Protein backbone atom coordinates (compact mmCIF):
# COMPACT_ATOMS: atom_id res chain seq x y z
CA UNK A 1 0.00 0.00 0.00
CA UNK A 2 1.28 3.41 -0.99
CA UNK A 3 2.48 5.66 1.81
CA UNK A 4 3.36 9.31 1.29
CA UNK A 5 5.61 11.20 3.67
CA UNK A 6 6.24 14.89 3.63
CA UNK A 7 8.91 16.79 5.47
CA UNK A 8 9.13 19.05 7.15
CA UNK A 9 5.60 19.17 8.58
CA UNK A 10 6.11 22.73 9.78
CA UNK A 11 8.28 25.33 8.11
CA UNK A 12 8.84 28.88 9.23
CA UNK A 13 10.63 30.93 6.64
CA UNK A 14 11.85 34.46 6.29
CA UNK A 15 10.82 36.50 3.33
CA UNK A 16 13.18 36.36 0.36
CA UNK A 17 14.71 33.06 1.50
CA UNK A 18 14.62 29.80 -0.46
CA UNK A 19 13.50 26.44 0.85
CA UNK A 20 12.41 22.98 -0.28
CA UNK A 21 9.60 20.68 0.83
CA UNK A 22 10.21 16.97 0.28
CA UNK A 23 7.68 14.31 -0.59
CA UNK A 24 8.74 10.66 -0.43
CA UNK A 25 6.49 7.81 -1.45
CA UNK A 26 6.83 4.13 -0.74
CA UNK A 27 5.78 2.29 -3.89
CA UNK A 28 5.28 3.01 -7.56
CA UNK A 29 3.16 6.04 -8.25
CA UNK A 30 2.48 7.07 -11.82
CA UNK A 31 1.60 10.64 -10.94
CA UNK A 32 2.32 13.14 -8.23
CA UNK A 33 0.17 16.11 -7.29
CA UNK A 34 0.90 19.22 -5.26
CA UNK A 35 -1.92 21.16 -3.64
CA UNK A 36 -2.14 24.31 -1.58
CA UNK A 37 -4.70 24.79 1.19
CA UNK A 38 -5.40 28.05 2.98
CA UNK A 39 -7.03 27.86 6.44
CA UNK A 40 -10.71 26.96 6.18
CA UNK A 41 -10.51 26.69 2.40
CA UNK A 42 -10.50 23.97 -0.20
CA UNK A 43 -7.46 22.47 -1.91
CA UNK A 44 -6.05 24.38 -4.85
CA UNK A 45 -4.19 22.36 -7.46
CA UNK A 46 -0.63 23.58 -8.05
CA UNK A 47 1.11 20.94 -10.15
CA UNK A 48 0.58 17.51 -11.69
CA UNK A 49 3.81 15.61 -12.41
CA UNK A 50 3.55 12.56 -14.63
CA UNK A 51 7.00 11.37 -15.60
CA UNK A 52 10.49 10.92 -14.26
CA UNK A 53 12.41 14.16 -14.45
CA UNK A 54 9.29 16.29 -14.83
CA UNK A 55 9.75 19.86 -13.66
CA UNK A 56 7.02 22.47 -13.50
CA UNK A 57 7.22 26.07 -12.36
CA UNK A 58 4.63 28.66 -11.47
CA UNK A 59 5.80 31.93 -10.04
CA UNK A 60 7.98 31.31 -7.00
CA UNK A 61 7.12 27.61 -6.84
CA UNK A 62 8.87 24.83 -8.73
CA UNK A 63 8.03 21.14 -8.45
CA UNK A 64 10.06 18.18 -9.66
CA UNK A 65 9.68 14.42 -9.74
CA UNK A 66 12.29 11.66 -9.49
CA UNK A 67 10.45 8.36 -9.86
CA UNK A 68 13.59 6.28 -9.32
CA UNK A 69 14.18 7.87 -5.93
CA UNK A 70 10.40 8.01 -5.30
CA UNK A 71 10.82 11.66 -4.42
CA UNK A 72 9.14 14.89 -5.38
CA UNK A 73 10.25 18.31 -4.24
CA UNK A 74 8.51 21.67 -4.05
CA UNK A 75 11.04 24.46 -4.13
CA UNK A 76 10.13 27.93 -2.94
CA UNK A 77 12.19 30.80 -4.25
CA UNK A 78 12.37 34.17 -2.49
CA UNK A 79 9.39 33.49 -0.26
CA UNK A 80 6.73 36.12 0.22
CA UNK A 81 4.03 36.30 2.88
CA UNK A 82 1.20 35.29 0.59
CA UNK A 83 2.80 31.87 0.15
CA UNK A 84 1.88 31.06 3.76
CA UNK A 85 -0.42 28.02 3.58
CA UNK A 86 -0.40 24.24 3.99
CA UNK A 87 1.05 22.32 1.05
CA UNK A 88 0.10 18.72 0.33
CA UNK A 89 1.61 16.21 -2.02
CA UNK A 90 -0.38 13.19 -3.20
CA UNK A 91 0.43 10.16 -5.30
CA UNK A 92 -1.23 7.06 -6.60
CA UNK A 93 -0.99 4.20 -9.05
CA UNK A 94 -4.72 4.16 -9.54
CA UNK A 95 -7.47 6.72 -9.23
CA UNK A 96 -7.13 6.56 -5.46
CA UNK A 97 -4.82 9.37 -4.37
CA UNK A 98 -2.87 9.05 -1.13
CA UNK A 99 -2.04 12.37 0.50
CA UNK A 100 0.81 13.31 2.77
CA UNK A 101 0.12 14.99 6.10
CA UNK A 102 0.90 18.40 4.70
CA UNK A 103 3.58 21.00 5.32
CA UNK A 104 2.40 24.11 7.11
CA UNK A 105 4.43 26.97 5.72
CA UNK A 106 4.63 30.32 7.48
CA UNK A 107 6.53 33.16 5.85
CA UNK A 108 7.63 35.83 8.29
CA UNK A 109 8.67 39.40 7.43
CA UNK B 1 -21.11 25.48 -12.52
CA UNK B 2 -17.68 27.00 -12.37
CA UNK B 3 -16.40 24.69 -9.68
CA UNK B 4 -17.28 21.61 -7.66
CA UNK B 5 -20.31 22.48 -5.55
CA UNK B 6 -21.17 20.72 -2.30
CA UNK B 7 -24.15 20.97 0.01
CA UNK B 8 -24.82 21.43 2.79
CA UNK B 9 -21.67 23.32 3.72
CA UNK B 10 -22.31 22.67 7.40
CA UNK B 11 -24.40 19.93 8.95
CA UNK B 12 -24.99 19.20 12.61
CA UNK B 13 -26.81 15.97 13.29
CA UNK B 14 -27.64 13.85 16.26
CA UNK B 15 -25.97 10.52 16.75
CA UNK B 16 -27.97 7.78 15.10
CA UNK B 17 -29.47 9.97 12.38
CA UNK B 18 -28.79 9.45 8.68
CA UNK B 19 -27.18 12.22 6.63
CA UNK B 20 -26.85 12.78 2.91
CA UNK B 21 -24.13 14.98 1.45
CA UNK B 22 -24.45 16.18 -2.11
CA UNK B 23 -21.82 16.90 -4.73
CA UNK B 24 -22.31 18.62 -8.07
CA UNK B 25 -19.10 18.20 -10.10
CA UNK B 26 -17.75 20.51 -12.75
CA UNK B 27 -19.87 20.18 -15.88
CA UNK B 28 -18.54 17.49 -18.19
CA UNK B 29 -16.26 15.89 -15.64
CA UNK B 30 -16.40 12.13 -15.88
CA UNK B 31 -14.54 11.23 -12.71
CA UNK B 32 -15.87 12.01 -9.26
CA UNK B 33 -14.17 11.35 -5.93
CA UNK B 34 -15.13 11.54 -2.29
CA UNK B 35 -12.50 12.22 0.36
CA UNK B 36 -12.65 12.82 4.09
CA UNK B 37 -10.32 15.28 5.77
CA UNK B 38 -9.75 15.46 9.52
CA UNK B 39 -8.40 18.65 11.07
CA UNK B 40 -4.69 19.01 10.48
CA UNK B 41 -4.53 16.00 8.15
CA UNK B 42 -4.47 15.35 4.45
CA UNK B 43 -7.58 14.13 2.65
CA UNK B 44 -8.29 10.41 2.90
CA UNK B 45 -9.83 8.57 -0.07
CA UNK B 46 -13.35 7.19 0.32
CA UNK B 47 -14.67 6.27 -3.11
CA UNK B 48 -14.45 7.01 -6.83
CA UNK B 49 -16.88 7.04 -9.78
CA UNK B 50 -16.34 6.96 -13.49
CA UNK B 51 -19.58 8.20 -15.01
CA UNK B 52 -22.24 6.43 -12.93
CA UNK B 53 -20.11 3.39 -12.12
CA UNK B 54 -18.56 3.17 -8.69
CA UNK B 55 -15.09 1.94 -9.56
CA UNK B 56 -13.48 1.86 -6.14
CA UNK B 57 -15.12 1.99 -2.73
CA UNK B 58 -12.20 0.60 -0.78
CA UNK B 59 -11.91 3.71 1.39
CA UNK B 60 -15.44 3.63 2.78
CA UNK B 61 -14.90 2.94 6.50
CA UNK B 62 -17.79 0.52 6.99
CA UNK B 63 -21.19 -0.42 5.61
CA UNK B 64 -22.86 2.63 7.14
CA UNK B 65 -21.25 4.64 4.35
CA UNK B 66 -22.53 4.49 0.79
CA UNK B 67 -22.35 6.63 -2.30
CA UNK B 68 -24.16 6.84 -5.59
CA UNK B 69 -24.03 8.78 -8.82
CA UNK B 70 -27.07 7.46 -10.67
CA UNK B 71 -26.95 9.66 -13.77
CA UNK B 72 -23.23 10.19 -13.95
CA UNK B 73 -23.38 13.74 -12.68
CA UNK B 74 -24.51 14.63 -9.15
CA UNK B 75 -23.37 12.30 -6.41
CA UNK B 76 -24.65 11.67 -2.90
CA UNK B 77 -22.64 10.32 0.00
CA UNK B 78 -24.91 8.83 2.65
CA UNK B 79 -23.94 8.00 6.19
CA UNK B 80 -26.44 5.91 8.10
CA UNK B 81 -26.76 5.80 11.89
CA UNK B 82 -24.12 8.48 12.33
CA UNK B 83 -21.59 8.24 15.12
CA UNK B 84 -19.44 10.94 16.68
CA UNK B 85 -16.33 9.55 14.98
CA UNK B 86 -17.95 10.39 11.63
CA UNK B 87 -17.48 14.11 12.36
CA UNK B 88 -15.13 15.49 9.70
CA UNK B 89 -14.91 17.53 6.52
CA UNK B 90 -16.18 15.55 3.55
CA UNK B 91 -14.75 16.74 0.25
CA UNK B 92 -15.86 15.95 -3.24
CA UNK B 93 -13.58 16.30 -6.23
CA UNK B 94 -13.88 15.86 -9.97
CA UNK B 95 -11.71 15.59 -13.05
CA UNK B 96 -12.20 15.34 -16.80
CA UNK B 97 -11.32 11.68 -16.63
CA UNK B 98 -7.88 11.11 -18.03
CA UNK B 99 -4.97 9.84 -16.00
CA UNK B 100 -2.96 12.78 -14.86
CA UNK B 101 -5.74 15.30 -15.22
CA UNK B 102 -6.05 18.01 -12.63
CA UNK B 103 -8.40 16.98 -9.83
CA UNK B 104 -10.51 19.87 -8.57
CA UNK B 105 -11.81 19.86 -5.03
CA UNK B 106 -14.99 21.40 -3.69
CA UNK B 107 -15.33 23.55 -0.57
CA UNK B 108 -16.47 20.53 1.42
CA UNK B 109 -19.30 19.63 3.77
CA UNK B 110 -18.42 19.96 7.43
CA UNK B 111 -20.29 17.29 9.41
CA UNK B 112 -20.63 17.42 13.17
CA UNK B 113 -22.32 14.53 14.96
CA UNK B 114 -23.47 15.40 18.48
PDB file of C-alpha atoms in Angstrom:
ATOM      1  CA  UNK A   1       0.000   0.000   0.000  1.00  0.00           C
ATOM      2  CA  UNK A   2       1.284   3.406  -0.990  1.00  0.00           C
ATOM      3  CA  UNK A   3       2.484   5.658   1.806  1.00  0.00           C
ATOM      4  CA  UNK A   4       3.363   9.312   1.287  1.00  0.00           C
ATOM      5  CA  UNK A   5       5.612  11.197   3.667  1.00  0.00           C
ATOM      6  CA  UNK A   6       6.239  14.894   3.632  1.00  0.00           C
ATOM      7  CA  UNK A   7       8.907  16.791   5.471  1.00  0.00           C
ATOM      8  CA  UNK A   8       9.134  19.055   7.152  1.00  0.00           C
ATOM      9  CA  UNK A   9       5.604  19.167   8.580  1.00  0.00           C
ATOM     10  CA  UNK A  10       6.110  22.728   9.784  1.00  0.00           C
ATOM     11  CA  UNK A  11       8.275  25.328   8.108  1.00  0.00           C
ATOM     12  CA  UNK A  12       8.841  28.876   9.235  1.00  0.00           C
ATOM     13  CA  UNK A  13      10.626  30.933   6.639  1.00  0.00           C
ATOM     14  CA  UNK A  14      11.846  34.461   6.291  1.00  0.00           C
ATOM     15  CA  UNK A  15      10.818  36.498   3.326  1.00  0.00           C
ATOM     16  CA  UNK A  16      13.182  36.364   0.364  1.00  0.00           C
ATOM     17  CA  UNK A  17      14.709  33.058   1.503  1.00  0.00           C
ATOM     18  CA  UNK A  18      14.621  29.802  -0.455  1.00  0.00           C
ATOM     19  CA  UNK A  19      13.495  26.444   0.851  1.00  0.00           C
ATOM     20  CA  UNK A  20      12.410  22.977  -0.280  1.00  0.00           C
ATOM     21  CA  UNK A  21       9.596  20.681   0.827  1.00  0.00           C
ATOM     22  CA  UNK A  22      10.214  16.968   0.281  1.00  0.00           C
ATOM     23  CA  UNK A  23       7.677  14.306  -0.589  1.00  0.00           C
ATOM     24  CA  UNK A  24       8.737  10.658  -0.426  1.00  0.00           C
ATOM     25  CA  UNK A  25       6.488   7.806  -1.448  1.00  0.00           C
ATOM     26  CA  UNK A  26       6.834   4.125  -0.740  1.00  0.00           C
ATOM     27  CA  UNK A  27       5.779   2.286  -3.889  1.00  0.00           C
ATOM     28  CA  UNK A  28       5.281   3.009  -7.556  1.00  0.00           C
ATOM     29  CA  UNK A  29       3.161   6.041  -8.254  1.00  0.00           C
ATOM     30  CA  UNK A  30       2.478   7.072 -11.823  1.00  0.00           C
ATOM     31  CA  UNK A  31       1.600  10.637 -10.936  1.00  0.00           C
ATOM     32  CA  UNK A  32       2.322  13.143  -8.230  1.00  0.00           C
ATOM     33  CA  UNK A  33       0.169  16.109  -7.288  1.00  0.00           C
ATOM     34  CA  UNK A  34       0.899  19.216  -5.259  1.00  0.00           C
ATOM     35  CA  UNK A  35      -1.920  21.157  -3.639  1.00  0.00           C
ATOM     36  CA  UNK A  36      -2.136  24.312  -1.579  1.00  0.00           C
ATOM     37  CA  UNK A  37      -4.704  24.787   1.191  1.00  0.00           C
ATOM     38  CA  UNK A  38      -5.402  28.049   2.985  1.00  0.00           C
ATOM     39  CA  UNK A  39      -7.035  27.856   6.439  1.00  0.00           C
ATOM     40  CA  UNK A  40     -10.711  26.961   6.179  1.00  0.00           C
ATOM     41  CA  UNK A  41     -10.514  26.693   2.403  1.00  0.00           C
ATOM     42  CA  UNK A  42     -10.500  23.969  -0.204  1.00  0.00           C
ATOM     43  CA  UNK A  43      -7.461  22.473  -1.912  1.00  0.00           C
ATOM     44  CA  UNK A  44      -6.047  24.380  -4.853  1.00  0.00           C
ATOM     45  CA  UNK A  45      -4.188  22.361  -7.461  1.00  0.00           C
ATOM     46  CA  UNK A  46      -0.630  23.579  -8.054  1.00  0.00           C
ATOM     47  CA  UNK A  47       1.114  20.935 -10.148  1.00  0.00           C
ATOM     48  CA  UNK A  48       0.582  17.512 -11.695  1.00  0.00           C
ATOM     49  CA  UNK A  49       3.814  15.615 -12.415  1.00  0.00           C
ATOM     50  CA  UNK A  50       3.554  12.559 -14.633  1.00  0.00           C
ATOM     51  CA  UNK A  51       6.997  11.370 -15.597  1.00  0.00           C
ATOM     52  CA  UNK A  52      10.489  10.922 -14.263  1.00  0.00           C
ATOM     53  CA  UNK A  53      12.411  14.164 -14.446  1.00  0.00           C
ATOM     54  CA  UNK A  54       9.292  16.293 -14.830  1.00  0.00           C
ATOM     55  CA  UNK A  55       9.753  19.857 -13.660  1.00  0.00           C
ATOM     56  CA  UNK A  56       7.025  22.465 -13.502  1.00  0.00           C
ATOM     57  CA  UNK A  57       7.216  26.068 -12.361  1.00  0.00           C
ATOM     58  CA  UNK A  58       4.630  28.663 -11.474  1.00  0.00           C
ATOM     59  CA  UNK A  59       5.798  31.934 -10.040  1.00  0.00           C
ATOM     60  CA  UNK A  60       7.982  31.315  -7.002  1.00  0.00           C
ATOM     61  CA  UNK A  61       7.120  27.614  -6.838  1.00  0.00           C
ATOM     62  CA  UNK A  62       8.869  24.830  -8.726  1.00  0.00           C
ATOM     63  CA  UNK A  63       8.035  21.135  -8.450  1.00  0.00           C
ATOM     64  CA  UNK A  64      10.060  18.182  -9.664  1.00  0.00           C
ATOM     65  CA  UNK A  65       9.685  14.417  -9.741  1.00  0.00           C
ATOM     66  CA  UNK A  66      12.293  11.656  -9.492  1.00  0.00           C
ATOM     67  CA  UNK A  67      10.448   8.359  -9.860  1.00  0.00           C
ATOM     68  CA  UNK A  68      13.586   6.282  -9.315  1.00  0.00           C
ATOM     69  CA  UNK A  69      14.176   7.869  -5.927  1.00  0.00           C
ATOM     70  CA  UNK A  70      10.403   8.010  -5.302  1.00  0.00           C
ATOM     71  CA  UNK A  71      10.825  11.662  -4.424  1.00  0.00           C
ATOM     72  CA  UNK A  72       9.139  14.894  -5.381  1.00  0.00           C
ATOM     73  CA  UNK A  73      10.250  18.313  -4.245  1.00  0.00           C
ATOM     74  CA  UNK A  74       8.507  21.667  -4.049  1.00  0.00           C
ATOM     75  CA  UNK A  75      11.040  24.459  -4.129  1.00  0.00           C
ATOM     76  CA  UNK A  76      10.128  27.930  -2.943  1.00  0.00           C
ATOM     77  CA  UNK A  77      12.192  30.805  -4.251  1.00  0.00           C
ATOM     78  CA  UNK A  78      12.373  34.173  -2.493  1.00  0.00           C
ATOM     79  CA  UNK A  79       9.392  33.488  -0.256  1.00  0.00           C
ATOM     80  CA  UNK A  80       6.729  36.119   0.223  1.00  0.00           C
ATOM     81  CA  UNK A  81       4.032  36.305   2.884  1.00  0.00           C
ATOM     82  CA  UNK A  82       1.200  35.289   0.589  1.00  0.00           C
ATOM     83  CA  UNK A  83       2.798  31.866   0.146  1.00  0.00           C
ATOM     84  CA  UNK A  84       1.878  31.058   3.756  1.00  0.00           C
ATOM     85  CA  UNK A  85      -0.424  28.018   3.578  1.00  0.00           C
ATOM     86  CA  UNK A  86      -0.403  24.239   3.987  1.00  0.00           C
ATOM     87  CA  UNK A  87       1.049  22.321   1.050  1.00  0.00           C
ATOM     88  CA  UNK A  88       0.101  18.719   0.335  1.00  0.00           C
ATOM     89  CA  UNK A  89       1.605  16.208  -2.023  1.00  0.00           C
ATOM     90  CA  UNK A  90      -0.381  13.195  -3.200  1.00  0.00           C
ATOM     91  CA  UNK A  91       0.429  10.161  -5.303  1.00  0.00           C
ATOM     92  CA  UNK A  92      -1.229   7.064  -6.601  1.00  0.00           C
ATOM     93  CA  UNK A  93      -0.987   4.205  -9.047  1.00  0.00           C
ATOM     94  CA  UNK A  94      -4.717   4.159  -9.541  1.00  0.00           C
ATOM     95  CA  UNK A  95      -7.471   6.716  -9.234  1.00  0.00           C
ATOM     96  CA  UNK A  96      -7.129   6.561  -5.464  1.00  0.00           C
ATOM     97  CA  UNK A  97      -4.819   9.373  -4.368  1.00  0.00           C
ATOM     98  CA  UNK A  98      -2.868   9.051  -1.130  1.00  0.00           C
ATOM     99  CA  UNK A  99      -2.042  12.368   0.501  1.00  0.00           C
ATOM    100  CA  UNK A 100       0.810  13.308   2.774  1.00  0.00           C
ATOM    101  CA  UNK A 101       0.118  14.985   6.098  1.00  0.00           C
ATOM    102  CA  UNK A 102       0.898  18.395   4.696  1.00  0.00           C
ATOM    103  CA  UNK A 103       3.577  20.998   5.318  1.00  0.00           C
ATOM    104  CA  UNK A 104       2.397  24.111   7.111  1.00  0.00           C
ATOM    105  CA  UNK A 105       4.427  26.968   5.724  1.00  0.00           C
ATOM    106  CA  UNK A 106       4.634  30.324   7.483  1.00  0.00           C
ATOM    107  CA  UNK A 107       6.526  33.164   5.851  1.00  0.00           C
ATOM    108  CA  UNK A 108       7.625  35.832   8.287  1.00  0.00           C
ATOM    109  CA  UNK A 109       8.670  39.403   7.431  1.00  0.00           C
TER     110      UNK A 109
ATOM    111  CA  UNK B   1     -21.108  25.480 -12.516  1.00  0.00           C
ATOM    112  CA  UNK B   2     -17.681  27.001 -12.367  1.00  0.00           C
ATOM    113  CA  UNK B   3     -16.400  24.691  -9.676  1.00  0.00           C
ATOM    114  CA  UNK B   4     -17.285  21.611  -7.655  1.00  0.00           C
ATOM    115  CA  UNK B   5     -20.313  22.479  -5.553  1.00  0.00           C
ATOM    116  CA  UNK B   6     -21.170  20.720  -2.302  1.00  0.00           C
ATOM    117  CA  UNK B   7     -24.146  20.972   0.009  1.00  0.00           C
ATOM    118  CA  UNK B   8     -24.822  21.427   2.789  1.00  0.00           C
ATOM    119  CA  UNK B   9     -21.665  23.322   3.716  1.00  0.00           C
ATOM    120  CA  UNK B  10     -22.307  22.668   7.397  1.00  0.00           C
ATOM    121  CA  UNK B  11     -24.403  19.931   8.947  1.00  0.00           C
ATOM    122  CA  UNK B  12     -24.986  19.202  12.613  1.00  0.00           C
ATOM    123  CA  UNK B  13     -26.811  15.972  13.295  1.00  0.00           C
ATOM    124  CA  UNK B  14     -27.644  13.849  16.264  1.00  0.00           C
ATOM    125  CA  UNK B  15     -25.973  10.519  16.749  1.00  0.00           C
ATOM    126  CA  UNK B  16     -27.968   7.782  15.097  1.00  0.00           C
ATOM    127  CA  UNK B  17     -29.467   9.965  12.376  1.00  0.00           C
ATOM    128  CA  UNK B  18     -28.788   9.455   8.675  1.00  0.00           C
ATOM    129  CA  UNK B  19     -27.178  12.221   6.630  1.00  0.00           C
ATOM    130  CA  UNK B  20     -26.846  12.780   2.910  1.00  0.00           C
ATOM    131  CA  UNK B  21     -24.127  14.976   1.447  1.00  0.00           C
ATOM    132  CA  UNK B  22     -24.450  16.181  -2.108  1.00  0.00           C
ATOM    133  CA  UNK B  23     -21.816  16.900  -4.730  1.00  0.00           C
ATOM    134  CA  UNK B  24     -22.312  18.624  -8.074  1.00  0.00           C
ATOM    135  CA  UNK B  25     -19.097  18.200 -10.097  1.00  0.00           C
ATOM    136  CA  UNK B  26     -17.751  20.513 -12.749  1.00  0.00           C
ATOM    137  CA  UNK B  27     -19.872  20.177 -15.878  1.00  0.00           C
ATOM    138  CA  UNK B  28     -18.537  17.490 -18.193  1.00  0.00           C
ATOM    139  CA  UNK B  29     -16.257  15.888 -15.641  1.00  0.00           C
ATOM    140  CA  UNK B  30     -16.397  12.129 -15.884  1.00  0.00           C
ATOM    141  CA  UNK B  31     -14.536  11.225 -12.709  1.00  0.00           C
ATOM    142  CA  UNK B  32     -15.872  12.014  -9.264  1.00  0.00           C
ATOM    143  CA  UNK B  33     -14.172  11.353  -5.933  1.00  0.00           C
ATOM    144  CA  UNK B  34     -15.134  11.535  -2.289  1.00  0.00           C
ATOM    145  CA  UNK B  35     -12.497  12.218   0.362  1.00  0.00           C
ATOM    146  CA  UNK B  36     -12.645  12.823   4.092  1.00  0.00           C
ATOM    147  CA  UNK B  37     -10.322  15.283   5.773  1.00  0.00           C
ATOM    148  CA  UNK B  38      -9.753  15.462   9.517  1.00  0.00           C
ATOM    149  CA  UNK B  39      -8.401  18.654  11.070  1.00  0.00           C
ATOM    150  CA  UNK B  40      -4.691  19.012  10.484  1.00  0.00           C
ATOM    151  CA  UNK B  41      -4.532  16.001   8.152  1.00  0.00           C
ATOM    152  CA  UNK B  42      -4.469  15.353   4.446  1.00  0.00           C
ATOM    153  CA  UNK B  43      -7.581  14.127   2.651  1.00  0.00           C
ATOM    154  CA  UNK B  44      -8.285  10.409   2.897  1.00  0.00           C
ATOM    155  CA  UNK B  45      -9.834   8.568  -0.066  1.00  0.00           C
ATOM    156  CA  UNK B  46     -13.348   7.189   0.319  1.00  0.00           C
ATOM    157  CA  UNK B  47     -14.672   6.268  -3.114  1.00  0.00           C
ATOM    158  CA  UNK B  48     -14.445   7.006  -6.834  1.00  0.00           C
ATOM    159  CA  UNK B  49     -16.879   7.038  -9.777  1.00  0.00           C
ATOM    160  CA  UNK B  50     -16.339   6.958 -13.488  1.00  0.00           C
ATOM    161  CA  UNK B  51     -19.585   8.204 -15.007  1.00  0.00           C
ATOM    162  CA  UNK B  52     -22.241   6.431 -12.929  1.00  0.00           C
ATOM    163  CA  UNK B  53     -20.108   3.388 -12.123  1.00  0.00           C
ATOM    164  CA  UNK B  54     -18.562   3.173  -8.695  1.00  0.00           C
ATOM    165  CA  UNK B  55     -15.086   1.944  -9.560  1.00  0.00           C
ATOM    166  CA  UNK B  56     -13.479   1.861  -6.143  1.00  0.00           C
ATOM    167  CA  UNK B  57     -15.116   1.992  -2.728  1.00  0.00           C
ATOM    168  CA  UNK B  58     -12.203   0.603  -0.783  1.00  0.00           C
ATOM    169  CA  UNK B  59     -11.909   3.709   1.390  1.00  0.00           C
ATOM    170  CA  UNK B  60     -15.443   3.629   2.783  1.00  0.00           C
ATOM    171  CA  UNK B  61     -14.895   2.942   6.498  1.00  0.00           C
ATOM    172  CA  UNK B  62     -17.790   0.516   6.990  1.00  0.00           C
ATOM    173  CA  UNK B  63     -21.187  -0.424   5.608  1.00  0.00           C
ATOM    174  CA  UNK B  64     -22.863   2.630   7.138  1.00  0.00           C
ATOM    175  CA  UNK B  65     -21.245   4.641   4.350  1.00  0.00           C
ATOM    176  CA  UNK B  66     -22.530   4.488   0.789  1.00  0.00           C
ATOM    177  CA  UNK B  67     -22.349   6.635  -2.305  1.00  0.00           C
ATOM    178  CA  UNK B  68     -24.156   6.840  -5.592  1.00  0.00           C
ATOM    179  CA  UNK B  69     -24.030   8.783  -8.819  1.00  0.00           C
ATOM    180  CA  UNK B  70     -27.072   7.461 -10.673  1.00  0.00           C
ATOM    181  CA  UNK B  71     -26.949   9.661 -13.766  1.00  0.00           C
ATOM    182  CA  UNK B  72     -23.235  10.186 -13.951  1.00  0.00           C
ATOM    183  CA  UNK B  73     -23.384  13.736 -12.685  1.00  0.00           C
ATOM    184  CA  UNK B  74     -24.515  14.632  -9.149  1.00  0.00           C
ATOM    185  CA  UNK B  75     -23.365  12.300  -6.408  1.00  0.00           C
ATOM    186  CA  UNK B  76     -24.653  11.667  -2.903  1.00  0.00           C
ATOM    187  CA  UNK B  77     -22.635  10.320   0.000  1.00  0.00           C
ATOM    188  CA  UNK B  78     -24.914   8.834   2.646  1.00  0.00           C
ATOM    189  CA  UNK B  79     -23.940   8.000   6.189  1.00  0.00           C
ATOM    190  CA  UNK B  80     -26.441   5.912   8.097  1.00  0.00           C
ATOM    191  CA  UNK B  81     -26.755   5.799  11.886  1.00  0.00           C
ATOM    192  CA  UNK B  82     -24.125   8.482  12.325  1.00  0.00           C
ATOM    193  CA  UNK B  83     -21.588   8.238  15.115  1.00  0.00           C
ATOM    194  CA  UNK B  84     -19.439  10.939  16.678  1.00  0.00           C
ATOM    195  CA  UNK B  85     -16.334   9.548  14.982  1.00  0.00           C
ATOM    196  CA  UNK B  86     -17.948  10.394  11.626  1.00  0.00           C
ATOM    197  CA  UNK B  87     -17.475  14.114  12.358  1.00  0.00           C
ATOM    198  CA  UNK B  88     -15.133  15.487   9.704  1.00  0.00           C
ATOM    199  CA  UNK B  89     -14.907  17.530   6.523  1.00  0.00           C
ATOM    200  CA  UNK B  90     -16.178  15.554   3.545  1.00  0.00           C
ATOM    201  CA  UNK B  91     -14.745  16.744   0.249  1.00  0.00           C
ATOM    202  CA  UNK B  92     -15.858  15.947  -3.244  1.00  0.00           C
ATOM    203  CA  UNK B  93     -13.576  16.303  -6.235  1.00  0.00           C
ATOM    204  CA  UNK B  94     -13.879  15.855  -9.970  1.00  0.00           C
ATOM    205  CA  UNK B  95     -11.711  15.592 -13.049  1.00  0.00           C
ATOM    206  CA  UNK B  96     -12.202  15.342 -16.797  1.00  0.00           C
ATOM    207  CA  UNK B  97     -11.324  11.683 -16.626  1.00  0.00           C
ATOM    208  CA  UNK B  98      -7.881  11.112 -18.034  1.00  0.00           C
ATOM    209  CA  UNK B  99      -4.971   9.838 -16.003  1.00  0.00           C
ATOM    210  CA  UNK B 100      -2.957  12.779 -14.862  1.00  0.00           C
ATOM    211  CA  UNK B 101      -5.740  15.298 -15.218  1.00  0.00           C
ATOM    212  CA  UNK B 102      -6.054  18.006 -12.630  1.00  0.00           C
ATOM    213  CA  UNK B 103      -8.405  16.982  -9.835  1.00  0.00           C
ATOM    214  CA  UNK B 104     -10.514  19.867  -8.574  1.00  0.00           C
ATOM    215  CA  UNK B 105     -11.814  19.860  -5.026  1.00  0.00           C
ATOM    216  CA  UNK B 106     -14.993  21.404  -3.685  1.00  0.00           C
ATOM    217  CA  UNK B 107     -15.335  23.547  -0.571  1.00  0.00           C
ATOM    218  CA  UNK B 108     -16.472  20.532   1.421  1.00  0.00           C
ATOM    219  CA  UNK B 109     -19.297  19.631   3.773  1.00  0.00           C
ATOM    220  CA  UNK B 110     -18.423  19.962   7.430  1.00  0.00           C
ATOM    221  CA  UNK B 111     -20.286  17.288   9.406  1.00  0.00           C
ATOM    222  CA  UNK B 112     -20.627  17.415  13.166  1.00  0.00           C
ATOM    223  CA  UNK B 113     -22.319  14.529  14.961  1.00  0.00           C
ATOM    224  CA  UNK B 114     -23.472  15.396  18.479  1.00  0.00           C
TER     225      UNK B 114
END
